[in-house]
Coordinates of C-alpha atoms and ligand atoms in Angstrom, one line a residue:
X1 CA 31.9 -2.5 -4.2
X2 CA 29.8 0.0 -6.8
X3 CA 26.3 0.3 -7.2
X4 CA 24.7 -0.2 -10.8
X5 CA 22.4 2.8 -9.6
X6 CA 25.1 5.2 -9.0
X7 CA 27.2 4.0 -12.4
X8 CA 23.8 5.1 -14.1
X9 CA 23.2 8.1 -12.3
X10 CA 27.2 9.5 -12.2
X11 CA 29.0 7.3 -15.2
X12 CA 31.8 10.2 -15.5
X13 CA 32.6 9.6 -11.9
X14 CA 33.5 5.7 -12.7
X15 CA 34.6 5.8 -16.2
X16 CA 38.1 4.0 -16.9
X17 CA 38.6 3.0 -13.3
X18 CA 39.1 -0.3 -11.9
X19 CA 35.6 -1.1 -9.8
X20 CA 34.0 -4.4 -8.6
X21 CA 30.5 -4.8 -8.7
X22 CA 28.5 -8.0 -6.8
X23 CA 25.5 -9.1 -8.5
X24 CA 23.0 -11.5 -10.1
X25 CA 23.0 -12.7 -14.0
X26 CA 20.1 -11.4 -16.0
X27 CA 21.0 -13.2 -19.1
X28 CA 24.7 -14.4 -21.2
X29 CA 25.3 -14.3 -24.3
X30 CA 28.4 -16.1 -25.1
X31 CA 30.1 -16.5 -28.6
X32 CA 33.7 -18.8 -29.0
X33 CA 36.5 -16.0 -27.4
X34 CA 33.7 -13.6 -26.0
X35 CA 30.3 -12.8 -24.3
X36 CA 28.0 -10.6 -22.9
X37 CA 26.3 -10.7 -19.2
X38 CA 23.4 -8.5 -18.2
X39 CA 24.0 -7.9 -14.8
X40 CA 21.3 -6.7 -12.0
X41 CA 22.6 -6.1 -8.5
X42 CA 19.2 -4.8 -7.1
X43 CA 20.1 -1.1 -6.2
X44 CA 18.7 -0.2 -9.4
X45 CA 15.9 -0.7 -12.3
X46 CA 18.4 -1.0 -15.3
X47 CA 20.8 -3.9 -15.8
X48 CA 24.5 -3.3 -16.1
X49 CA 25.9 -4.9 -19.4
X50 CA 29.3 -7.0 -18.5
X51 CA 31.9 -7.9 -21.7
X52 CA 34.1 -10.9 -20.7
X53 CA 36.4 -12.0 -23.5
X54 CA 38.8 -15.3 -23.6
X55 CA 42.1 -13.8 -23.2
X56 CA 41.3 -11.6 -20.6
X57 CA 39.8 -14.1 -17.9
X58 CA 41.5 -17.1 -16.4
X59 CA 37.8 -19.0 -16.0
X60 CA 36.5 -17.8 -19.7
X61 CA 34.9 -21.4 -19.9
X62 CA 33.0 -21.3 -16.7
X63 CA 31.9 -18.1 -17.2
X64 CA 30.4 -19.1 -20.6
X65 CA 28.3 -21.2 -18.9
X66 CA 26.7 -19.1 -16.1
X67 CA 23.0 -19.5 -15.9
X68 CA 20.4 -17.3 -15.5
X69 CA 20.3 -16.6 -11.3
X70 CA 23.7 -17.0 -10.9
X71 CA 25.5 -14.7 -8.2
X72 CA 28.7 -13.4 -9.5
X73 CA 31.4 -10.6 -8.4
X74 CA 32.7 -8.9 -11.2
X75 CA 36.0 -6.8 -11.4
X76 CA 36.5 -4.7 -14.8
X77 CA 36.8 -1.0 -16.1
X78 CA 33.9 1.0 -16.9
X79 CA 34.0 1.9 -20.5
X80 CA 31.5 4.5 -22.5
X81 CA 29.7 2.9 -25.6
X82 CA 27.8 6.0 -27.0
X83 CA 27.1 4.3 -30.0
X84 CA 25.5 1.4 -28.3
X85 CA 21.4 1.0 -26.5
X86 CA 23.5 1.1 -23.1
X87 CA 25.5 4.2 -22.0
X88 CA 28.4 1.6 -21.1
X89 CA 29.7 -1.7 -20.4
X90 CA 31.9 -3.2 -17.8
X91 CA 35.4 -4.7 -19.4
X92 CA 35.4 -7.5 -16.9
X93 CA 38.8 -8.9 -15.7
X94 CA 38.1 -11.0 -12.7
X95 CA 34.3 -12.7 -12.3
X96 CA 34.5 -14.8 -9.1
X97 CA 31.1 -16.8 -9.1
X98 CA 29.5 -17.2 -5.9
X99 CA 26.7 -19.7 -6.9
X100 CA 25.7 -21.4 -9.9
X101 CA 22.1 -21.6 -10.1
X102 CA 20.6 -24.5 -11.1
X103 CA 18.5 -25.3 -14.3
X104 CA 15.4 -26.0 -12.2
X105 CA 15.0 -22.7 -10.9
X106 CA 12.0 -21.1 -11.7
X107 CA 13.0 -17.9 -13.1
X108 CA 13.9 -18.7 -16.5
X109 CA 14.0 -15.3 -18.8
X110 CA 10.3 -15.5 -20.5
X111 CA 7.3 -14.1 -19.0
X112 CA 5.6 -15.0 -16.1
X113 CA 1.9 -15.1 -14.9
X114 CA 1.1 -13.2 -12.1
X115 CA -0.5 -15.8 -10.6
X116 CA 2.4 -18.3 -10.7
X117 CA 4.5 -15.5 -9.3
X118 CA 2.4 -15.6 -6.6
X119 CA 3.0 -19.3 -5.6
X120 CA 6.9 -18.5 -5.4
X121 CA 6.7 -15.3 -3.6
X122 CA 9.7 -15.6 -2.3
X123 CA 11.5 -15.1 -5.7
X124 CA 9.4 -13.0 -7.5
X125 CA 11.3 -9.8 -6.4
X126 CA 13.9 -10.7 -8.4
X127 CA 11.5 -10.0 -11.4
X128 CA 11.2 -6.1 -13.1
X129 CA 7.5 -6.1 -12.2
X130 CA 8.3 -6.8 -9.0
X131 CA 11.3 -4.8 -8.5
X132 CA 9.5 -2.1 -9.5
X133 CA 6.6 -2.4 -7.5
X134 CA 8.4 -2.7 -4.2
X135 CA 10.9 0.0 -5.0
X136 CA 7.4 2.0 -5.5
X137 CA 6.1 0.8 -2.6
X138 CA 9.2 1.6 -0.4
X139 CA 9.5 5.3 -2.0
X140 CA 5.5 5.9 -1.5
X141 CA 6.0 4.9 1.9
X142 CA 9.1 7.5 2.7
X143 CA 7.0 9.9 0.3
X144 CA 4.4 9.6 3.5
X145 CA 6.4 10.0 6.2
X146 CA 8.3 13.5 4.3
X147 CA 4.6 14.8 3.8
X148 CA 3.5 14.3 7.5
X149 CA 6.6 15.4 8.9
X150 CA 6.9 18.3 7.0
X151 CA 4.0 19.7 8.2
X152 CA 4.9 19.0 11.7
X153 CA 2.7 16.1 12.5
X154 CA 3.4 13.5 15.0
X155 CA 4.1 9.8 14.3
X156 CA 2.4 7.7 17.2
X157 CA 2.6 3.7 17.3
X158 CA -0.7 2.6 17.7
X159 CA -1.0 -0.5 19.6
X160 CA -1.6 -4.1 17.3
X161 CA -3.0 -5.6 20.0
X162 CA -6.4 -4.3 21.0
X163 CA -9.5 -4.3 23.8
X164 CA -11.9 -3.0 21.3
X165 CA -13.3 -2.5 18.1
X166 CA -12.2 0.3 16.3
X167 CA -14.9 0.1 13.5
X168 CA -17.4 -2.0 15.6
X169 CA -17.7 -4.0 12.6
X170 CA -16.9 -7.2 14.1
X171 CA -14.1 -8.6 11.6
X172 CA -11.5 -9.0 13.9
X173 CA -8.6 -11.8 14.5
X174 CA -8.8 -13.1 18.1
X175 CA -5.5 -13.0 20.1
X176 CA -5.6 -15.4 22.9
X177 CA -3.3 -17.8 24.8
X178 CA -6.1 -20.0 25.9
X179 CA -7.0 -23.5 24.4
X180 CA -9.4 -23.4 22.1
X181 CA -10.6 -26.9 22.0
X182 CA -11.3 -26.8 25.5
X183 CA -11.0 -23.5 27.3
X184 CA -12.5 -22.7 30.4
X185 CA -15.8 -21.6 31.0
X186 CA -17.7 -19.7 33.0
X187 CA -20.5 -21.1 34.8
X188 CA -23.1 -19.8 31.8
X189 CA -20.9 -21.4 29.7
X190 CA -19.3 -18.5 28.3
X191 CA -15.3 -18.7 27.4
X192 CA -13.6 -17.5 30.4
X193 CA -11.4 -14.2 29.3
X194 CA -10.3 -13.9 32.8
X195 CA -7.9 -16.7 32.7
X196 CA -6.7 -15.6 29.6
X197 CA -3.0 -13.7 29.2
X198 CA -4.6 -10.0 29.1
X199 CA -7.7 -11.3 31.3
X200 CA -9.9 -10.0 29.0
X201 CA -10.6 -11.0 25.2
X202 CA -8.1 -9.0 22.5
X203 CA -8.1 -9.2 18.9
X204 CA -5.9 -7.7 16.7
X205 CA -6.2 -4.4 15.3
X206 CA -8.2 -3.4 12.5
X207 CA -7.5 0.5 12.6
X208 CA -5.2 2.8 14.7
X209 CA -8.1 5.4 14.4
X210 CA -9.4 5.7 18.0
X211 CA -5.9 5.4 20.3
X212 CA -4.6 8.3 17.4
X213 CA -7.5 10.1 18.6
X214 CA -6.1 10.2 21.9
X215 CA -3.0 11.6 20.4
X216 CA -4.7 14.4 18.9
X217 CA -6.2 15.4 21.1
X218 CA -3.0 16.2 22.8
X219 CA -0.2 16.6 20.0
X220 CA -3.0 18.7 17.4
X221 CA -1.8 16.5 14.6
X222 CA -0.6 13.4 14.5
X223 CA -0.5 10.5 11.9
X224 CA -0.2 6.4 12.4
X225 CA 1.2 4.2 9.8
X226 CA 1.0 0.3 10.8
X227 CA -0.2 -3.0 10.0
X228 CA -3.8 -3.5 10.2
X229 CA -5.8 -6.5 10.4
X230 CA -9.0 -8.0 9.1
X231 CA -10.8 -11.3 9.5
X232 CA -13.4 -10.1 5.9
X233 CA -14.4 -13.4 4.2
X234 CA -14.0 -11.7 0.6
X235 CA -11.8 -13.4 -1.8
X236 CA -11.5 -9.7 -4.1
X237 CA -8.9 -8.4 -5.9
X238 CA -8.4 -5.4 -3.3
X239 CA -9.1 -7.0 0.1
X240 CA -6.3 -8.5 1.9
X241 CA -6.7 -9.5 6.3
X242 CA -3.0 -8.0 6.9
X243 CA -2.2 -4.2 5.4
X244 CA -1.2 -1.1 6.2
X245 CA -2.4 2.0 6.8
X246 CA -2.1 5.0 7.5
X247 CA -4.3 7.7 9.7
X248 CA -3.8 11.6 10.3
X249 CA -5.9 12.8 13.0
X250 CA -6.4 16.5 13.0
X251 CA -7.5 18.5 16.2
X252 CA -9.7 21.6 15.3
X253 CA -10.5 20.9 12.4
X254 CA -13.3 19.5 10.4
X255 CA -14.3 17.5 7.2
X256 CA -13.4 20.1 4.6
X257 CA -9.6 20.4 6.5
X258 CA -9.8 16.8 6.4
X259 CA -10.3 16.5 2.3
X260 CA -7.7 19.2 1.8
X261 CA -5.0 17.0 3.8
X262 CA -5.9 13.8 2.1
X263 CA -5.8 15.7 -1.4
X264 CA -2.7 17.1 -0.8
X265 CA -1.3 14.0 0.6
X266 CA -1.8 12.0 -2.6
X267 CA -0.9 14.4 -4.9
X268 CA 2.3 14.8 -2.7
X269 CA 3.1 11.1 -2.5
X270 CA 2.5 10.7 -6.6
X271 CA 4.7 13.2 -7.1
X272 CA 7.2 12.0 -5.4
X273 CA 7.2 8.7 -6.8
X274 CA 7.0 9.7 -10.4
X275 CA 10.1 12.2 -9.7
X276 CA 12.5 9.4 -7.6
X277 CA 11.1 6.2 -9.4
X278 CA 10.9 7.6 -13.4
X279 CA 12.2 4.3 -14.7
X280 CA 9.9 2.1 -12.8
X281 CA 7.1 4.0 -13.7
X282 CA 8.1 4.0 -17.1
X283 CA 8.0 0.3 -17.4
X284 CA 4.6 0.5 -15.6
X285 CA 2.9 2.4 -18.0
X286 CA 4.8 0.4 -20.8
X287 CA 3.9 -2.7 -19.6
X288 CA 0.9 -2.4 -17.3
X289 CA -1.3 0.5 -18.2
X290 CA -0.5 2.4 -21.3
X291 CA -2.4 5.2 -19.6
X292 CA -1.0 5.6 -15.9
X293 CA 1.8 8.8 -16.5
X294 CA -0.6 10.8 -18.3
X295 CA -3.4 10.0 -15.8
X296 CA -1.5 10.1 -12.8
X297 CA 0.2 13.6 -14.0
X298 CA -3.9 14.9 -14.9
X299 CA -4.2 13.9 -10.8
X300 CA -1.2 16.0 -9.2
X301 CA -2.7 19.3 -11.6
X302 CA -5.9 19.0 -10.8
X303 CA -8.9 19.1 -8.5
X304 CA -10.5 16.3 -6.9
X305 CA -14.3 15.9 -7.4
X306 CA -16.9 16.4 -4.9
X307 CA -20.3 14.3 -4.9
X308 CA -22.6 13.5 -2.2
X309 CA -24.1 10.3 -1.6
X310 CA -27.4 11.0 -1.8
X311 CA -26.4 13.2 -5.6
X312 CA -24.3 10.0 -6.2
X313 CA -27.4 7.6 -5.4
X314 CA -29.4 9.4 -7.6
X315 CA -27.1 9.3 -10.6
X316 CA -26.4 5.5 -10.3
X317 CA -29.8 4.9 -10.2
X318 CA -30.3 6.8 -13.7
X319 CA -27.0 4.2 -15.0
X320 CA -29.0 1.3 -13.3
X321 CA -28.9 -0.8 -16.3
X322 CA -25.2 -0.7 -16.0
X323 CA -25.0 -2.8 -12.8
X324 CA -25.4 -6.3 -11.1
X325 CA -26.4 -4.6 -7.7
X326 CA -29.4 -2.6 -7.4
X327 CA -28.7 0.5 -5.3
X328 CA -31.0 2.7 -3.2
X329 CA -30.7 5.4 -0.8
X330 CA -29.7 3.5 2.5
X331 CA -27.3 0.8 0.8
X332 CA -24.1 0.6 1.1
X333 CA -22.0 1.1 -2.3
X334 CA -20.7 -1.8 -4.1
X335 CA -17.4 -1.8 -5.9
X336 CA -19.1 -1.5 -9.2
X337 CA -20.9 1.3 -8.0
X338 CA -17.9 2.9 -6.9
X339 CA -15.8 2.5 -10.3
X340 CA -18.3 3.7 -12.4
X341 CA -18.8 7.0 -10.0
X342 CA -14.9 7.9 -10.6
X343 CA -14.4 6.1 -14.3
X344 CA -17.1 6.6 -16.4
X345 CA -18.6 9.8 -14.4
X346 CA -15.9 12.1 -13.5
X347 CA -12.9 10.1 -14.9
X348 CA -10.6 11.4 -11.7
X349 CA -10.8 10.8 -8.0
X350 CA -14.0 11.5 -6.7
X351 CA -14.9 12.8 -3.1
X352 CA -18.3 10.7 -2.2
X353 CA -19.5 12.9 1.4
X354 CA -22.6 13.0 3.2
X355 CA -23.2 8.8 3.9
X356 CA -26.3 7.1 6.0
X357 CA -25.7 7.1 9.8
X358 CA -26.8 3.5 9.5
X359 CA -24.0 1.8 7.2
X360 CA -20.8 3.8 8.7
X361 CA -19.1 3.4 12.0
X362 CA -20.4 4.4 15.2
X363 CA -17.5 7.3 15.8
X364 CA -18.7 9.8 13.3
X365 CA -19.7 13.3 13.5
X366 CA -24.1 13.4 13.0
X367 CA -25.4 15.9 10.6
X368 CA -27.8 18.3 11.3
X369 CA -30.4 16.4 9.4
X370 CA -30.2 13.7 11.7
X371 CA -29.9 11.1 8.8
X372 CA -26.6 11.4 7.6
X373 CA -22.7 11.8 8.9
X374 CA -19.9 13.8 8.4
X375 CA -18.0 11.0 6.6
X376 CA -16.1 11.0 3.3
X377 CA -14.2 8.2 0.9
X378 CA -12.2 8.7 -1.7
X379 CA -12.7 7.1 -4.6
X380 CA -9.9 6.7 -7.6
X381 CA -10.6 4.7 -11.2
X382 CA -9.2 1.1 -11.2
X383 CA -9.4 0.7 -7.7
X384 CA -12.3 2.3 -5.7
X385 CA -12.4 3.2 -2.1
X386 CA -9.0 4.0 -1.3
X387 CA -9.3 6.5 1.5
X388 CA -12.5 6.8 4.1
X389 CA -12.4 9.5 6.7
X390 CA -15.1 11.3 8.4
X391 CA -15.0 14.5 11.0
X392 CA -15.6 12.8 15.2
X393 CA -18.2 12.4 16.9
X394 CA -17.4 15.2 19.9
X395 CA -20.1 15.7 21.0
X396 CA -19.7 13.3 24.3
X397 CA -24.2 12.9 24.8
X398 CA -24.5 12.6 20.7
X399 CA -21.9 9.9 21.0
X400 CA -22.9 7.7 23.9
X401 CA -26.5 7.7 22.2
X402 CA -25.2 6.5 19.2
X403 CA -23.2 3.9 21.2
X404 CA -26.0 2.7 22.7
X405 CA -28.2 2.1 19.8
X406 CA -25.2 0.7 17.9
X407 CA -25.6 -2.1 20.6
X408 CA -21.6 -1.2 21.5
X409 CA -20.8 -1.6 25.9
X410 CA -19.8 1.7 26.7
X411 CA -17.9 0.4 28.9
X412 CA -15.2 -1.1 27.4
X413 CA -15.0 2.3 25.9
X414 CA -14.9 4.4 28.9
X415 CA -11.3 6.1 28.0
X416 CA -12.9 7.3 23.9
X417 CA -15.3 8.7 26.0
X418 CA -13.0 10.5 28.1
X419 CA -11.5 12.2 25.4
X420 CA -15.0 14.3 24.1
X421 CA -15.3 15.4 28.3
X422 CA -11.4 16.5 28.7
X423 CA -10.6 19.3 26.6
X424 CA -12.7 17.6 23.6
X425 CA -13.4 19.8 20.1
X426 CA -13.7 19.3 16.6
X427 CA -11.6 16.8 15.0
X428 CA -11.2 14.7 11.8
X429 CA -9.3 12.2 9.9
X430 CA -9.1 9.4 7.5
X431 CA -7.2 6.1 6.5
X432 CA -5.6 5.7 3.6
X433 CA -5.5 1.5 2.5
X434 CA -1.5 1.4 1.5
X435 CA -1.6 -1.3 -0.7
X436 CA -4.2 0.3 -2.5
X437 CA -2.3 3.4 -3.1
X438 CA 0.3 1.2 -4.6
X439 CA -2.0 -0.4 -7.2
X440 CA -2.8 3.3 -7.5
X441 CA 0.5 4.1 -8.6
X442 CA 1.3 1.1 -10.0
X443 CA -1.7 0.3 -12.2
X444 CA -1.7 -3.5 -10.8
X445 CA -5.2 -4.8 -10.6
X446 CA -4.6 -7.4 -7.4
X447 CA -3.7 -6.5 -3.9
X448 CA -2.0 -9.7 -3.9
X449 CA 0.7 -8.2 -6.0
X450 CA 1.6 -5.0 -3.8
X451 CA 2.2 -6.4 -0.8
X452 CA 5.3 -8.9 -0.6
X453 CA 3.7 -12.1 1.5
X454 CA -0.2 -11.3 0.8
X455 CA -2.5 -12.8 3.6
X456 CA -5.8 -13.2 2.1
X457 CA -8.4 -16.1 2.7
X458 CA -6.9 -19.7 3.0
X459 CA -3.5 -18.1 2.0
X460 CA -0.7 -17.8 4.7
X461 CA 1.9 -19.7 3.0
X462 CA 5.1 -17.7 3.6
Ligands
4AD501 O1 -12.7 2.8 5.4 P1 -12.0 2.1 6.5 O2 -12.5 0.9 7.1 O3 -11.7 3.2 7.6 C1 -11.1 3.1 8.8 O4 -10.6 2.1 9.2 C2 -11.0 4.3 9.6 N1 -10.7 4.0 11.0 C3 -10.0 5.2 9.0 C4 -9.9 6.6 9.7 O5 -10.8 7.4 9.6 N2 -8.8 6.7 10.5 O6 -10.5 1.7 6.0 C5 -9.7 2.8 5.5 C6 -9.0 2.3 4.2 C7 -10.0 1.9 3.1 O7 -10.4 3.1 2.4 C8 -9.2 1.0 2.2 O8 -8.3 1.8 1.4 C9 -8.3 0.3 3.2 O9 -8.3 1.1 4.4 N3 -8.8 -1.0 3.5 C10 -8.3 -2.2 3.1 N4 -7.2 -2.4 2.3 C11 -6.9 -3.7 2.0 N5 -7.6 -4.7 2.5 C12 -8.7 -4.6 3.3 N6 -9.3 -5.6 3.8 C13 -9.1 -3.2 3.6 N7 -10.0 -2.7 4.4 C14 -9.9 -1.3 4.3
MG502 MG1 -14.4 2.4 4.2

């Protein structure tokens, strides 16, 4: 069998031989002794354009009829049209169909909401949007792993399952064996853990943050990339409970190191998209945003912007008019908040540092004013928060007093603790939300259509 990508990227290597080529009709044109079959196999954005012709195929008449969907094998010679839109055609002279698919299937050539896509997402790779998005997404993700590796960091597989709360933000999935109409109780009353399968209570994971710590803290630099989980009750357009992310976690270094990595990192993993995907993002910024090369090229040549909250407070609260939330020094920012920082202020991704102690997670690095951490997002225009980071907490008295009035047991983190009082020091690192990269990339607007089966509130149909 060829590939329609390497007939597009080598022609001169196939023209005027005999090759077969498997794949699925796009469209047919068919007029009395000839026709024309757009032909889309998967490996590659374009379609390959198929000429069958009466005398030169025993089942002309069948083939006539092939319907959109259809899986077919064709056998023909490759032939240059130079004066044609495509760069050639395949002469069919053997087209064994595999399936004829019938006239109730849902991908009939027109266009498509992206909502009803959603409701058959089992199909809607076969679409160009989608093809293009989850090519994107499966280059981004290589793009990621080249960048880490590269610069010698090590991959670590965090654990899914977990004892404790990573954010201490209490959003997470239980995992349990026990029944739980009626599952046994303590005296008090309380659910008895101790019968359950890891005789304690688990959840699933909703970072890989403080086990990569551990890693760090013996490898210098490592990196996770995994599923993540989150039980958040918000039915947005860039929330889903099951995504992926990914973590570095740098030893000796602090929050400026840490902004560097993640700069570099998304410059590196645009770059690489735009150079090994040009045709998908062509369509993208043909189709979705008009804007997205030019932007996304005005991102990999220049610097990222630096605010910090309290400079970032002050300026929304000049802009106040422009928002439905009010915002003062304390609160946490809203989405709106967010988008107008990066898309109307500075019109690039913007570095937001410097956050209350109160509204961020109990792990991060105190400043000296006693008021603030050492915590930074990212934030990029049509999306928002995309990346949040800070530099550790190492300081092991800092951090079990922060525990403490946090309301977290200690206890259940006695090995985090562990890792400030053996050979602790300065360390940072962030997470980058991968399907929010994507729409990054992409310029789609809902998480729902980056990530192939979305789970998001009352939706786990696949
Ligand atoms: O800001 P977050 O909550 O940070 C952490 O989890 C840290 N432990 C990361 C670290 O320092 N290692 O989440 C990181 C990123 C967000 O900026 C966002 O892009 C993404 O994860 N994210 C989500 N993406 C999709 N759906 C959700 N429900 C998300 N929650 C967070
Ligand atoms: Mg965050």
């Amino acid at each position: 069998y060829s590939e329609i990508k390497k007939l597009f990227r080598a022609p001169q290597d196939y023209t005027g031989k005999t090759i077969t080529v498997p794949g699925w009709v796009k469209t047919v044109r068919d007029s009395k002794t000839f026709g024309f079959i757009e032909l889309n196999d998967g490996t590659f954005f374009r379609n390959l354009q198929v000429v069958f012709e009466e005398g030169r195929l025993e089942n002309f008449k069948e083939v006539a009829k092939l319907s959109v969907g259809s899986a077919i094998e064709v056998e023909g010679q490759l032939v240059e049209t130079p004066n044609a839109k495509q760069p050639f055609e395949l002469k069919a002279t053997r087209i064994a169909i595999e399936n004829m698919c019938p006239a109730d299937y849902q991908l009939q050539k027109k266009r498509h909401s992206f909502e009803f896509l959603r409701t058959i997402a089992h199909l809607r790779p076969r679409t160009n949007t989608f093809s293009a998005v989850f090519r994107v997404r499966s280059l981004a993700a290589f793009a990621i792993h080249k960048f880490f590796q590269e610069r010698n960091f090590v991959y670590v597989h965090t654990p899914l399952i977990t004892g404790s709360d990573a954010e201490g933000a209490g959003q997470m999935f239980k995992v349990t064996t026990l029944d739980i109409v009626n599952p046994p109780r303590q005296e008090s009353g309380k659910i008895d853990y101790s019968q359950d399968f890891f005789e304690k209570e688990t959840s699933l994971t909703v970072s890989g943050q403080l086990t990569g710590e551990a890693y760090a803290l013996a490898f210098k630099n490592i990196y996770t990339f995994g599923p993540t989980f989150r039980a958040e009750n918000s039915n947005t357009a860039r929330h889903a409970a099951e995504f992926w992310m990914i973590e570095p976690e740098i030893a000796f270094s602090d929050l400026r190191d840490d902004m560097m990595l993640a700069e570099d990192m998304l410059k590196y993993i645009i770059s690489y998209v735009m150079e090994n995907a040009p045709e998908e993002m062509e369509f993208f910024n043909n189709f979705v945003d008009k804007t997205l090369l030019e932007r996304l090229n005005n991102v990999v040549n220049s610097e990222f912007a630096h605010i910090t909250y309290t400079e970032a407070i002050e300026l929304l609260q000049k802009n106040k008019q422009n928002f439905e939330y009010p915002v003062e020094w304390g609160s946490d920012l809203q989405t709106e908040h967010e988008r107008y920082i990066t898309e109307q202020i500075f019109k690039k991704p913007v570095f937001v540092t410097g956050y209350p102690k109160e509204i961020k997670a109990f792990y991060m690095r105190i400043n000296d004013d006693d008021k603030t951490v050492a915590a930074m997002d990212l934030l990029v225009p049509g999306v928002g928060e995309i990346i949040g980071g800070s530099q550790r907490e190492e300081r092991l008295e800092v951090l079990e007093k922060k525990m403490e009035e946090m309301g977290l047991n200690k206890e259940d983190y006695w090995w985090y603790l562990e890792l400030r009082k053996f050979g602790g020091t300065k360390h940072a690192g962030f997470g980058l939300g991968f399907e929010r990269a994507i729409m990054y990339l992409t310029g789609i607007t809902n998480i729902r259509d980056v990530i192939p089966f979305p789970r998001t509130t009352g939706n786990c149909e696949f």
